[in-house]
mmCIF file of C-alpha atoms in Angstrom:
data_model
loop_
_atom_site.group_PDB
_atom_site.id
_atom_site.type_symbol
_atom_site.label_atom_id
_atom_site.label_comp_id
_atom_site.label_asym_id
_atom_site.label_seq_id
_atom_site.Cartn_x
_atom_site.Cartn_y
_atom_site.Cartn_z
ATOM 1 C CA UNK M 1 139.452 -16.928 172.623
ATOM 2 C CA UNK M 2 141.816 -17.367 175.541
ATOM 3 C CA UNK M 3 140.077 -14.660 177.775
ATOM 4 C CA UNK M 4 140.358 -15.236 181.646
ATOM 5 C CA UNK M 5 137.518 -14.300 182.875
ATOM 6 C CA UNK M 6 138.189 -11.624 186.055
ATOM 7 C CA UNK M 7 141.086 -10.567 184.957
ATOM 8 C CA UNK M 8 141.308 -6.650 184.104
ATOM 9 C CA UNK M 9 144.104 -4.542 183.782
ATOM 10 C CA UNK M 10 144.268 -1.429 183.648
ATOM 11 C CA UNK M 11 145.505 1.994 180.922
ATOM 12 C CA UNK M 12 149.084 2.592 181.053
ATOM 13 C CA UNK M 13 148.062 5.979 180.240
ATOM 14 C CA UNK M 14 144.575 7.036 181.821
ATOM 15 C CA UNK M 15 144.400 3.975 184.039
ATOM 16 C CA UNK M 16 141.243 2.917 183.740
ATOM 17 C CA UNK M 17 140.394 -0.635 183.936
ATOM 18 C CA UNK M 18 140.295 -2.665 181.130
ATOM 19 C CA UNK M 19 139.336 -6.418 180.488
ATOM 20 C CA UNK M 20 141.577 -6.927 177.283
ATOM 21 C CA UNK M 21 144.050 -3.890 175.761
ATOM 22 C CA UNK M 22 142.905 -1.997 172.720
ATOM 23 C CA UNK M 23 146.403 -2.517 170.736
ATOM 24 C CA UNK M 24 146.571 -6.168 171.585
ATOM 25 C CA UNK M 25 143.100 -7.932 172.633
ATOM 26 C CA UNK M 26 144.951 -9.518 175.471
ATOM 27 C CA UNK M 27 144.206 -9.741 178.517
ATOM 28 C CA UNK M 28 147.460 -9.751 180.139
ATOM 29 C CA UNK M 29 149.575 -7.156 178.494
ATOM 30 C CA UNK M 30 151.742 -5.486 180.467
ATOM 31 C CA UNK M 31 151.942 -2.514 178.350
ATOM 32 C CA UNK M 32 147.649 -2.241 178.170
ATOM 33 C CA UNK M 33 145.992 0.499 176.200
ATOM 34 C CA UNK M 34 142.337 1.770 175.951
ATOM 35 C CA UNK M 35 140.915 1.697 172.610
ATOM 36 C CA UNK M 36 140.831 6.421 174.090
ATOM 37 C CA UNK M 37 144.364 6.286 174.577
ATOM 38 C CA UNK M 38 145.745 4.302 171.633
ATOM 39 C CA UNK M 39 143.961 5.818 169.423
ATOM 40 C CA UNK M 40 144.571 9.209 170.430
ATOM 41 C CA UNK M 41 147.956 7.710 170.196
ATOM 42 C CA UNK M 42 147.500 6.434 166.770
ATOM 43 C CA UNK M 43 146.246 9.751 165.390
ATOM 44 C CA UNK M 44 142.697 7.990 164.509
ATOM 45 C CA UNK M 45 140.732 10.358 166.954
ATOM 46 C CA UNK M 46 140.947 13.738 167.159
ATOM 47 C CA UNK M 47 140.899 15.334 170.714
ATOM 48 C CA UNK M 48 138.077 16.067 171.962
ATOM 49 C CA UNK M 49 136.807 19.634 174.200
ATOM 50 C CA UNK M 50 135.542 18.248 177.752
ATOM 51 C CA UNK M 51 131.464 18.387 177.609
ATOM 52 C CA UNK M 52 129.361 21.131 179.467
ATOM 53 C CA UNK M 53 129.106 19.840 183.189
ATOM 54 C CA UNK Q 1 136.374 19.523 155.441
ATOM 55 C CA UNK Q 2 134.259 20.769 158.300
ATOM 56 C CA UNK Q 3 131.721 23.756 156.748
ATOM 57 C CA UNK Q 4 133.456 26.337 158.383
ATOM 58 C CA UNK Q 5 136.190 25.663 156.658
ATOM 59 C CA UNK Q 6 134.940 25.055 152.966
ATOM 60 C CA UNK Q 7 133.521 28.743 153.740
ATOM 61 C CA UNK Q 8 136.073 30.152 154.899
ATOM 62 C CA UNK Q 9 138.051 29.107 151.791
ATOM 63 C CA UNK Q 10 135.582 29.793 149.301
ATOM 64 C CA UNK Q 11 136.078 34.281 150.714
ATOM 65 C CA UNK Q 12 139.830 33.463 149.952
ATOM 66 C CA UNK Q 13 138.576 32.594 146.277
ATOM 67 C CA UNK Q 14 138.799 28.988 146.020
ATOM 68 C CA UNK Q 15 135.739 28.172 143.601
ATOM 69 C CA UNK Q 16 135.828 24.121 143.829
ATOM 70 C CA UNK Q 17 134.862 23.097 147.938
ATOM 71 C CA UNK Q 18 132.922 20.736 149.028
ATOM 72 C CA UNK Q 19 132.252 19.353 152.426
ATOM 73 C CA UNK Q 20 132.995 16.402 153.659
ATOM 74 C CA UNK Q 21 130.180 15.566 156.340
ATOM 75 C CA UNK Q 22 132.662 12.581 157.545
ATOM 76 C CA UNK Q 23 135.887 14.426 158.309
ATOM 77 C CA UNK Q 24 138.887 14.230 157.409
ATOM 78 C CA UNK Q 25 140.069 11.481 159.531
ATOM 79 C CA UNK Q 26 137.790 9.324 157.737
ATOM 80 C CA UNK Q 27 139.203 11.079 154.314
ATOM 81 C CA UNK Q 28 142.935 10.041 155.013
ATOM 82 C CA UNK Q 29 141.165 6.983 156.146
ATOM 83 C CA UNK Q 30 139.591 6.083 153.236
ATOM 84 C CA UNK Q 31 143.230 6.587 151.737
ATOM 85 C CA UNK Q 32 142.777 9.256 149.530
ATOM 86 C CA UNK Q 33 145.475 11.730 148.972
ATOM 87 C CA UNK Q 34 146.347 14.737 151.389
ATOM 88 C CA UNK Q 35 149.076 17.334 151.163
ATOM 89 C CA UNK Q 36 151.662 18.744 153.285
ATOM 90 C CA UNK Q 37 153.942 17.336 155.747
ATOM 91 C CA UNK Q 38 153.072 14.260 156.911
ATOM 92 C CA UNK Q 39 151.595 13.473 153.406
ATOM 93 C CA UNK Q 40 155.215 12.796 152.795
ATOM 94 C CA UNK Q 41 155.559 9.716 155.095
ATOM 95 C CA UNK Q 42 155.051 6.510 154.939
ATOM 96 C CA UNK Q 43 151.621 5.031 156.278
ATOM 97 C CA UNK Q 44 150.257 1.793 157.428
ATOM 98 C CA UNK Q 45 148.500 1.413 154.723
ATOM 99 C CA UNK Q 46 150.806 1.798 151.778
ATOM 100 C CA UNK Q 47 153.163 -0.738 153.654
ATOM 101 C CA UNK Q 48 150.168 -3.400 154.254
ATOM 102 C CA UNK Q 49 150.115 -6.287 152.274
ATOM 103 C CA UNK Q 50 147.237 -6.404 149.860
ATOM 104 C CA UNK Q 51 147.349 -9.917 148.344
ATOM 105 C CA UNK Q 52 146.626 -11.161 152.180
ATOM 106 C CA UNK Q 53 144.541 -14.240 151.817
ATOM 107 C CA UNK Q 54 141.469 -13.925 152.787
ATOM 108 C CA UNK Q 55 137.840 -16.374 153.704
ATOM 109 C CA UNK Q 56 134.049 -16.305 154.856
ATOM 110 C CA UNK Q 57 132.892 -17.912 158.154
ATOM 111 C CA UNK Q 58 132.486 -21.298 156.632
ATOM 112 C CA UNK Q 59 135.763 -22.059 154.985
ATOM 113 C CA UNK Q 60 137.971 -24.651 157.079
ATOM 114 C CA UNK Q 61 141.102 -24.025 158.590
ATOM 115 C CA UNK Q 62 143.528 -26.161 156.868
ATOM 116 C CA UNK Q 63 142.001 -24.896 153.940
ATOM 117 C CA UNK Q 64 142.778 -21.946 154.481
ATOM 118 C CA UNK Q 65 146.017 -22.729 156.027
ATOM 119 C CA UNK Q 66 147.201 -24.150 152.948
ATOM 120 C CA UNK Q 67 146.177 -21.069 150.814
ATOM 121 C CA UNK Q 68 148.093 -18.328 153.333
ATOM 122 C CA UNK Q 69 151.053 -20.869 152.978
ATOM 123 C CA UNK Q 70 151.185 -20.968 149.608
ATOM 124 C CA UNK Q 71 150.578 -17.458 149.024
ATOM 125 C CA UNK Q 72 153.616 -17.227 152.265
ATOM 126 C CA UNK Q 73 151.597 -15.565 154.541
ATOM 127 C CA UNK Q 74 151.273 -17.651 158.561
ATOM 128 C CA UNK Q 75 147.477 -14.772 158.563
ATOM 129 C CA UNK Q 76 144.572 -14.634 157.139
ATOM 130 C CA UNK Q 77 141.981 -12.764 157.383
ATOM 131 C CA UNK Q 78 138.345 -13.299 157.763
ATOM 132 C CA UNK Q 79 135.804 -10.783 155.920
ATOM 133 C CA UNK Q 80 132.014 -11.193 154.788
ATOM 134 C CA UNK Q 81 130.296 -10.119 151.597
ATOM 135 C CA UNK Q 82 131.372 -6.473 151.676
ATOM 136 C CA UNK Q 83 135.221 -6.919 152.760
ATOM 137 C CA UNK Q 84 134.540 -6.395 156.373
ATOM 138 C CA UNK Q 85 136.694 -7.492 158.561
ATOM 139 C CA UNK Q 86 134.832 -10.166 160.821
ATOM 140 C CA UNK Q 87 137.612 -12.223 162.308
ATOM 141 C CA UNK Q 88 141.985 -12.471 162.076
ATOM 142 C CA UNK Q 89 143.883 -15.728 162.533
ATOM 143 C CA UNK Q 90 147.384 -15.702 163.143
ATOM 144 C CA UNK Q 91 149.794 -18.632 162.864
ATOM 145 C CA UNK Q 92 148.609 -19.966 166.599
ATOM 146 C CA UNK Q 93 145.209 -19.914 165.453
ATOM 147 C CA UNK Q 94 145.503 -21.058 161.636
ATOM 148 C CA UNK Q 95 147.706 -24.215 163.380
ATOM 149 C CA UNK Q 96 144.115 -25.353 164.692
ATOM 150 C CA UNK Q 97 142.383 -29.019 163.792
ATOM 151 C CA UNK Q 98 141.959 -28.751 160.215
ATOM 152 C CA UNK Q 99 138.680 -29.375 160.099
ATOM 153 C CA UNK Q 100 137.201 -26.607 162.332
ATOM 154 C CA UNK Q 101 135.630 -23.588 160.864
ATOM 155 C CA UNK Q 102 137.315 -20.448 160.772
ATOM 156 C CA UNK Q 103 134.288 -19.003 162.300
ATOM 157 C CA UNK Q 104 135.133 -20.540 165.336
ATOM 158 C CA UNK Q 105 139.058 -20.803 165.063
ATOM 159 C CA UNK Q 106 138.842 -16.773 163.704
ATOM 160 C CA UNK Q 107 139.823 -14.253 166.371
ATOM 161 C CA UNK Q 108 136.463 -11.970 166.739
ATOM 162 C CA UNK Q 109 137.196 -9.234 166.247
ATOM 163 C CA UNK Q 110 140.525 -7.933 166.049
ATOM 164 C CA UNK Q 111 142.155 -4.416 166.959
ATOM 165 C CA UNK Q 112 141.915 -2.793 163.294
ATOM 166 C CA UNK Q 113 143.772 0.165 162.723
ATOM 167 C CA UNK Q 114 143.739 2.847 159.464
ATOM 168 C CA UNK Q 115 145.387 3.196 156.970
ATOM 169 C CA UNK Q 116 146.581 7.212 157.761
ATOM 170 C CA UNK Q 117 148.531 6.038 161.073
ATOM 171 C CA UNK Q 118 152.630 6.638 160.478
ATOM 172 C CA UNK Q 119 154.386 3.694 160.113
ATOM 173 C CA UNK Q 120 156.885 4.225 163.022
ATOM 174 C CA UNK Q 121 154.044 3.984 165.302
ATOM 175 C CA UNK Q 122 152.592 1.266 164.390
ATOM 176 C CA UNK Q 123 156.125 -0.215 164.370
ATOM 177 C CA UNK Q 124 156.757 1.289 167.609
ATOM 178 C CA UNK Q 125 153.394 -0.452 169.132
ATOM 179 C CA UNK Q 126 152.840 -3.415 167.577
ATOM 180 C CA UNK Q 127 156.726 -4.298 169.409
ATOM 181 C CA UNK Q 128 155.523 -3.223 172.089
ATOM 182 C CA UNK Q 129 152.518 -5.806 171.763
ATOM 183 C CA UNK Q 130 154.826 -8.758 170.149
ATOM 184 C CA UNK Q 131 152.102 -8.298 167.355
ATOM 185 C CA UNK Q 132 152.986 -10.360 164.442
ATOM 186 C CA UNK Q 133 150.316 -8.883 161.930
ATOM 187 C CA UNK Q 134 147.561 -6.820 162.405
ATOM 188 C CA UNK Q 135 144.990 -5.544 160.099
ATOM 189 C CA UNK Q 136 144.450 -2.298 158.317
ATOM 190 C CA UNK Q 137 140.553 -1.110 157.760
ATOM 191 C CA UNK Q 138 138.543 1.564 156.288
ATOM 192 C CA UNK Q 139 136.336 3.468 159.123
ATOM 193 C CA UNK Q 140 133.891 1.748 158.178
ATOM 194 C CA UNK Q 141 135.894 -1.764 158.662
ATOM 195 C CA UNK Q 142 136.622 -2.518 154.959
ATOM 196 C CA UNK Q 143 139.796 -4.078 154.462
ATOM 197 C CA UNK Q 144 142.873 -2.115 153.176
ATOM 198 C CA UNK Q 145 145.568 -4.852 153.531
ATOM 199 C CA UNK Q 146 147.544 -7.210 156.212
ATOM 200 C CA UNK Q 147 150.638 -4.977 158.036
ATOM 201 C CA UNK Q 148 153.163 -7.116 159.440
ATOM 202 C CA UNK Q 149 155.624 -6.427 162.115
ATOM 203 C CA UNK Q 150 158.656 -6.962 160.265
ATOM 204 C CA UNK Q 151 157.590 -4.337 157.001
ATOM 205 C CA UNK Q 152 156.666 -2.282 159.457
ATOM 206 C CA UNK Q 153 159.965 -2.405 161.395
ATOM 207 C CA UNK Q 154 161.809 -2.255 158.443
ATOM 208 C CA UNK Q 155 160.240 0.761 157.180
ATOM 209 C CA UNK Q 156 160.141 2.173 159.440
ATOM 210 C CA UNK Q 157 164.064 2.376 160.357
ATOM 211 C CA UNK Q 158 164.118 3.655 156.679
ATOM 212 C CA UNK Q 159 163.217 6.838 158.106
ATOM 213 C CA UNK Q 160 159.563 6.231 158.285
#
């Protein structure tokens, strides 16, 4: 439990702000990636069409 | 498969067709067989070590560390009675105070990966993120095994 409150990183793919990397759970990961982008990249999730607005 | 795909197969003459409500990814995540080009490539679930030491929340770090070392691991996975992953101890956490209960020493809710992920993708991400090991689980969180970075890189290098 080494989280440092207030430190945020950005997803290296979609640039959304993260508290920690979804791959390594580290708050200061240089290659941070969000849960959605990671799952898409690994094929653990299928891209869904955008909902009707 | 989806209801539409099932109906289409029936229209093509297949008689033993089922709708798998949870979907294809869930099927693969459970380690069930698939066909096609990708099915021939090594995946995380096949390379993961299924003999990884596990423990409950209340065991002490010292006991689990000893068990892990005897088994040749520098990691252990904390699971509940259903085999669902609750936490992970890599080498750093295993070297904590031996009297500490696993519940306090573990990394809670670690990132997990599904068994069908290609080993080359896993190797790439594990190296990039400096992950010594990663738990491989089914969609409902049950432990399949622990994938070691060395194993992933080796198998990927062999053409995985």
